[in-house]
């Protein structure tokens, strides 16, 4: 019987007669319990596990539950509104992200165009500087020749 006590459980709301012991000992335990009941003895299981008194359940005050239900319903409505707001924000953010991506692409194109323009202007500026240097060199050479001509004219 000690093996049966360690393996059998009585849950609240169950009587000892409704407990289902392990299947292999079911017949033996049933016979032992019925013999003890006939003799008027309480079984070890009945004395160890008290059957709960469910007569007090009928007078249970459920008014607090109604307030809780109302609170939970309000919470659910608030959560639905928040979820709707989150979905709207997600949609707005997605739209703005798309616009920002387009703007970034446009800015990259403009940057590339400006780099190209800068390179072209730099080349042109270098050509102008080279031309100015050539002109100064030519001017200096021309002035030197002119001085030489004047010297020769004086000598004649």
PDB file of N, CA and C in Angstrom, residues 53-96:
ATOM      1  N   UNK A  53     -13.842  21.359   0.844  1.00  0.00           N
ATOM      2  CA  UNK A  53     -15.252  21.699   1.051  1.00  0.00           C
ATOM      3  C   UNK A  53     -15.656  22.709  -0.012  1.00  0.00           C
ATOM      4  N   UNK A  54     -16.428  22.281  -0.990  1.00  0.00           N
ATOM      5  CA  UNK A  54     -16.840  23.144  -2.086  1.00  0.00           C
ATOM      6  C   UNK A  54     -18.135  23.881  -1.803  1.00  0.00           C
ATOM      7  N   UNK A  55     -18.674  23.763  -0.616  1.00  0.00           N
ATOM      8  CA  UNK A  55     -19.943  24.430  -0.312  1.00  0.00           C
ATOM      9  C   UNK A  55     -19.778  25.941  -0.232  1.00  0.00           C
ATOM     10  N   UNK A  56     -18.575  26.414   0.009  1.00  0.00           N
ATOM     11  CA  UNK A  56     -18.335  27.856   0.123  1.00  0.00           C
ATOM     12  C   UNK A  56     -18.190  28.530  -1.234  1.00  0.00           C
ATOM     13  N   UNK A  57     -18.056  27.779  -2.285  1.00  0.00           N
ATOM     14  CA  UNK A  57     -17.867  28.340  -3.615  1.00  0.00           C
ATOM     15  C   UNK A  57     -19.100  29.111  -4.058  1.00  0.00           C
ATOM     16  N   UNK A  58     -20.274  28.690  -3.655  1.00  0.00           N
ATOM     17  CA  UNK A  58     -21.502  29.360  -4.072  1.00  0.00           C
ATOM     18  C   UNK A  58     -21.571  30.781  -3.546  1.00  0.00           C
ATOM     19  N   UNK A  59     -21.002  31.068  -2.415  1.00  0.00           N
ATOM     20  CA  UNK A  59     -21.058  32.407  -1.838  1.00  0.00           C
ATOM     21  C   UNK A  59     -19.870  33.270  -2.223  1.00  0.00           C
ATOM     22  N   UNK A  60     -19.130  32.882  -3.231  1.00  0.00           N
ATOM     23  CA  UNK A  60     -17.941  33.616  -3.651  1.00  0.00           C
ATOM     24  C   UNK A  60     -18.324  34.967  -4.237  1.00  0.00           C
ATOM     25  N   UNK A  61     -17.637  36.030  -3.793  1.00  0.00           N
ATOM     26  CA  UNK A  61     -17.909  37.391  -4.268  1.00  0.00           C
ATOM     27  C   UNK A  61     -17.155  37.611  -5.575  1.00  0.00           C
ATOM     28  N   UNK A  62     -17.893  37.801  -6.665  1.00  0.00           N
ATOM     29  CA  UNK A  62     -17.286  37.989  -7.983  1.00  0.00           C
ATOM     30  C   UNK A  62     -17.339  39.433  -8.445  1.00  0.00           C
ATOM     31  N   UNK A  63     -17.717  40.356  -7.572  1.00  0.00           N
ATOM     32  CA  UNK A  63     -17.834  41.762  -7.987  1.00  0.00           C
ATOM     33  C   UNK A  63     -16.472  42.334  -8.382  1.00  0.00           C
ATOM     34  N   UNK A  64     -15.431  41.894  -7.738  1.00  0.00           N
ATOM     35  CA  UNK A  64     -14.093  42.351  -8.094  1.00  0.00           C
ATOM     36  C   UNK A  64     -13.687  41.897  -9.484  1.00  0.00           C
ATOM     37  N   UNK A  65     -14.186  40.720  -9.886  1.00  0.00           N
ATOM     38  CA  UNK A  65     -13.871  40.206 -11.217  1.00  0.00           C
ATOM     39  C   UNK A  65     -14.493  41.062 -12.308  1.00  0.00           C
ATOM     40  N   UNK A  66     -15.693  41.590 -12.054  1.00  0.00           N
ATOM     41  CA  UNK A  66     -16.355  42.432 -13.053  1.00  0.00           C
ATOM     42  C   UNK A  66     -15.522  43.682 -13.312  1.00  0.00           C
ATOM     43  N   UNK A  67     -14.993  44.289 -12.247  1.00  0.00           N
ATOM     44  CA  UNK A  67     -14.113  45.448 -12.409  1.00  0.00           C
ATOM     45  C   UNK A  67     -12.856  45.078 -13.167  1.00  0.00           C
ATOM     46  N   UNK A  68     -12.354  43.898 -12.868  1.00  0.00           N
ATOM     47  CA  UNK A  68     -11.159  43.424 -13.555  1.00  0.00           C
ATOM     48  C   UNK A  68     -11.454  43.182 -15.033  1.00  0.00           C
ATOM     49  N   UNK A  69     -12.607  42.628 -15.327  1.00  0.00           N
ATOM     50  CA  UNK A  69     -12.994  42.386 -16.718  1.00  0.00           C
ATOM     51  C   UNK A  69     -13.103  43.715 -17.452  1.00  0.00           C
ATOM     52  N   UNK A  70     -13.737  44.713 -16.808  1.00  0.00           N
ATOM     53  CA  UNK A  70     -13.846  46.036 -17.433  1.00  0.00           C
ATOM     54  C   UNK A  70     -12.466  46.629 -17.674  1.00  0.00           C
ATOM     55  N   UNK A  71     -11.605  46.509 -16.680  1.00  0.00           N
ATOM     56  CA  UNK A  71     -10.242  47.038 -16.828  1.00  0.00           C
ATOM     57  C   UNK A  71      -9.513  46.340 -17.968  1.00  0.00           C
ATOM     58  N   UNK A  72      -9.674  45.023 -18.049  1.00  0.00           N
ATOM     59  CA  UNK A  72      -9.013  44.274 -19.124  1.00  0.00           C
ATOM     60  C   UNK A  72      -9.572  44.655 -20.492  1.00  0.00           C
ATOM     61  N   UNK A  73     -10.889  44.894 -20.564  1.00  0.00           N
ATOM     62  CA  UNK A  73     -11.477  45.311 -21.838  1.00  0.00           C
ATOM     63  C   UNK A  73     -10.960  46.685 -22.241  1.00  0.00           C
ATOM     64  N   UNK A  74     -10.867  47.593 -21.261  1.00  0.00           N
ATOM     65  CA  UNK A  74     -10.322  48.923 -21.558  1.00  0.00           C
ATOM     66  C   UNK A  74      -8.868  48.811 -21.993  1.00  0.00           C
ATOM     67  N   UNK A  75      -8.134  47.956 -21.317  1.00  0.00           N
ATOM     68  CA  UNK A  75      -6.735  47.742 -21.685  1.00  0.00           C
ATOM     69  C   UNK A  75      -6.634  47.190 -23.107  1.00  0.00           C
ATOM     70  N   UNK A  76      -7.503  46.252 -23.448  1.00  0.00           N
ATOM     71  CA  UNK A  76      -7.500  45.693 -24.804  1.00  0.00           C
ATOM     72  C   UNK A  76      -7.792  46.778 -25.835  1.00  0.00           C
ATOM     73  N   UNK A  77      -8.787  47.648 -25.552  1.00  0.00           N
ATOM     74  CA  UNK A  77      -9.105  48.734 -26.481  1.00  0.00           C
ATOM     75  C   UNK A  77      -7.915  49.671 -26.622  1.00  0.00           C
ATOM     76  N   UNK A  78      -7.285  50.001 -25.489  1.00  0.00           N
ATOM     77  CA  UNK A  78      -6.105  50.873 -25.534  1.00  0.00           C
ATOM     78  C   UNK A  78      -4.990  50.232 -26.346  1.00  0.00           C
ATOM     79  N   UNK A  79      -4.796  48.935 -26.160  1.00  0.00           N
ATOM     80  CA  UNK A  79      -3.753  48.232 -26.899  1.00  0.00           C
ATOM     81  C   UNK A  79      -4.076  48.209 -28.394  1.00  0.00           C
ATOM     82  N   UNK A  80      -5.353  48.056 -28.747  1.00  0.00           N
ATOM     83  CA  UNK A  80      -5.742  48.073 -30.160  1.00  0.00           C
ATOM     84  C   UNK A  80      -5.467  49.443 -30.772  1.00  0.00           C
ATOM     85  N   UNK A  81      -5.783  50.518 -30.006  1.00  0.00           N
ATOM     86  CA  UNK A  81      -5.517  51.877 -30.491  1.00  0.00           C
ATOM     87  C   UNK A  81      -4.016  52.072 -30.663  1.00  0.00           C
ATOM     88  N   UNK A  82      -3.244  51.622 -29.668  1.00  0.00           N
ATOM     89  CA  UNK A  82      -1.784  51.740 -29.755  1.00  0.00           C
ATOM     90  C   UNK A  82      -1.246  50.954 -30.949  1.00  0.00           C
ATOM     91  N   UNK A  83      -1.779  49.767 -31.158  1.00  0.00           N
ATOM     92  CA  UNK A  83      -1.337  48.954 -32.291  1.00  0.00           C
ATOM     93  C   UNK A  83      -1.649  49.655 -33.605  1.00  0.00           C
ATOM     94  N   UNK A  84      -2.823  50.260 -33.679  1.00  0.00           N
ATOM     95  CA  UNK A  84      -3.195  51.013 -34.878  1.00  0.00           C
ATOM     96  C   UNK A  84      -2.245  52.189 -35.086  1.00  0.00           C
ATOM     97  N   UNK A  85      -1.937  52.901 -33.993  1.00  0.00           N
ATOM     98  CA  UNK A  85      -1.000  54.026 -34.078  1.00  0.00           C
ATOM     99  C   UNK A  85       0.381  53.555 -34.524  1.00  0.00           C
ATOM    100  N   UNK A  86       0.815  52.434 -33.994  1.00  0.00           N
ATOM    101  CA  UNK A  86       2.127  51.888 -34.357  1.00  0.00           C
ATOM    102  C   UNK A  86       2.150  51.530 -35.843  1.00  0.00           C
ATOM    103  N   UNK A  87       1.081  50.919 -36.328  1.00  0.00           N
ATOM    104  CA  UNK A  87       1.012  50.573 -37.752  1.00  0.00           C
ATOM    105  C   UNK A  87       1.059  51.827 -38.620  1.00  0.00           C
ATOM    106  N   UNK A  88       0.339  52.877 -38.190  1.00  0.00           N
ATOM    107  CA  UNK A  88       0.339  54.128 -38.952  1.00  0.00           C
ATOM    108  C   UNK A  88       1.733  54.757 -38.942  1.00  0.00           C
ATOM    109  N   UNK A  89       2.379  54.761 -37.767  1.00  0.00           N
ATOM    110  CA  UNK A  89       3.740  55.298 -37.676  1.00  0.00           C
ATOM    111  C   UNK A  89       4.707  54.494 -38.543  1.00  0.00           C
ATOM    112  N   UNK A  90       4.541  53.175 -38.535  1.00  0.00           N
ATOM    113  CA  UNK A  90       5.404  52.324 -39.351  1.00  0.00           C
ATOM    114  C   UNK A  90       5.221  52.660 -40.829  1.00  0.00           C
ATOM    115  N   UNK A  91       3.979  52.854 -41.219  1.00  0.00           N
ATOM    116  CA  UNK A  91       3.694  53.205 -42.612  1.00  0.00           C
ATOM    117  C   UNK A  91       4.314  54.557 -42.964  1.00  0.00           C
ATOM    118  N   UNK A  92       4.146  55.541 -42.072  1.00  0.00           N
ATOM    119  CA  UNK A  92       4.728  56.870 -42.307  1.00  0.00           C
ATOM    120  C   UNK A  92       6.250  56.795 -42.378  1.00  0.00           C
ATOM    121  N   UNK A  93       6.840  56.046 -41.457  1.00  0.00           N
ATOM    122  CA  UNK A  93       8.303  55.911 -41.448  1.00  0.00           C
ATOM    123  C   UNK A  93       8.788  55.224 -42.718  1.00  0.00           C
ATOM    124  N   UNK A  94       8.054  54.229 -43.162  1.00  0.00           N
ATOM    125  CA  UNK A  94       8.429  53.531 -44.391  1.00  0.00           C
ATOM    126  C   UNK A  94       8.377  54.491 -45.576  1.00  0.00           C
ATOM    127  N   UNK A  95       7.322  55.302 -45.631  1.00  0.00           N
ATOM    128  CA  UNK A  95       7.189  56.283 -46.714  1.00  0.00           C
ATOM    129  C   UNK A  95       8.331  57.302 -46.659  1.00  0.00           C
ATOM    130  N   UNK A  96       8.617  57.804 -45.448  1.00  0.00           N
ATOM    131  CA  UNK A  96       9.699  58.782 -45.297  1.00  0.00           C
ATOM    132  C   UNK A  96      11.045  58.160 -45.627  1.00  0.00           C
TER     133      UNK A  96
END
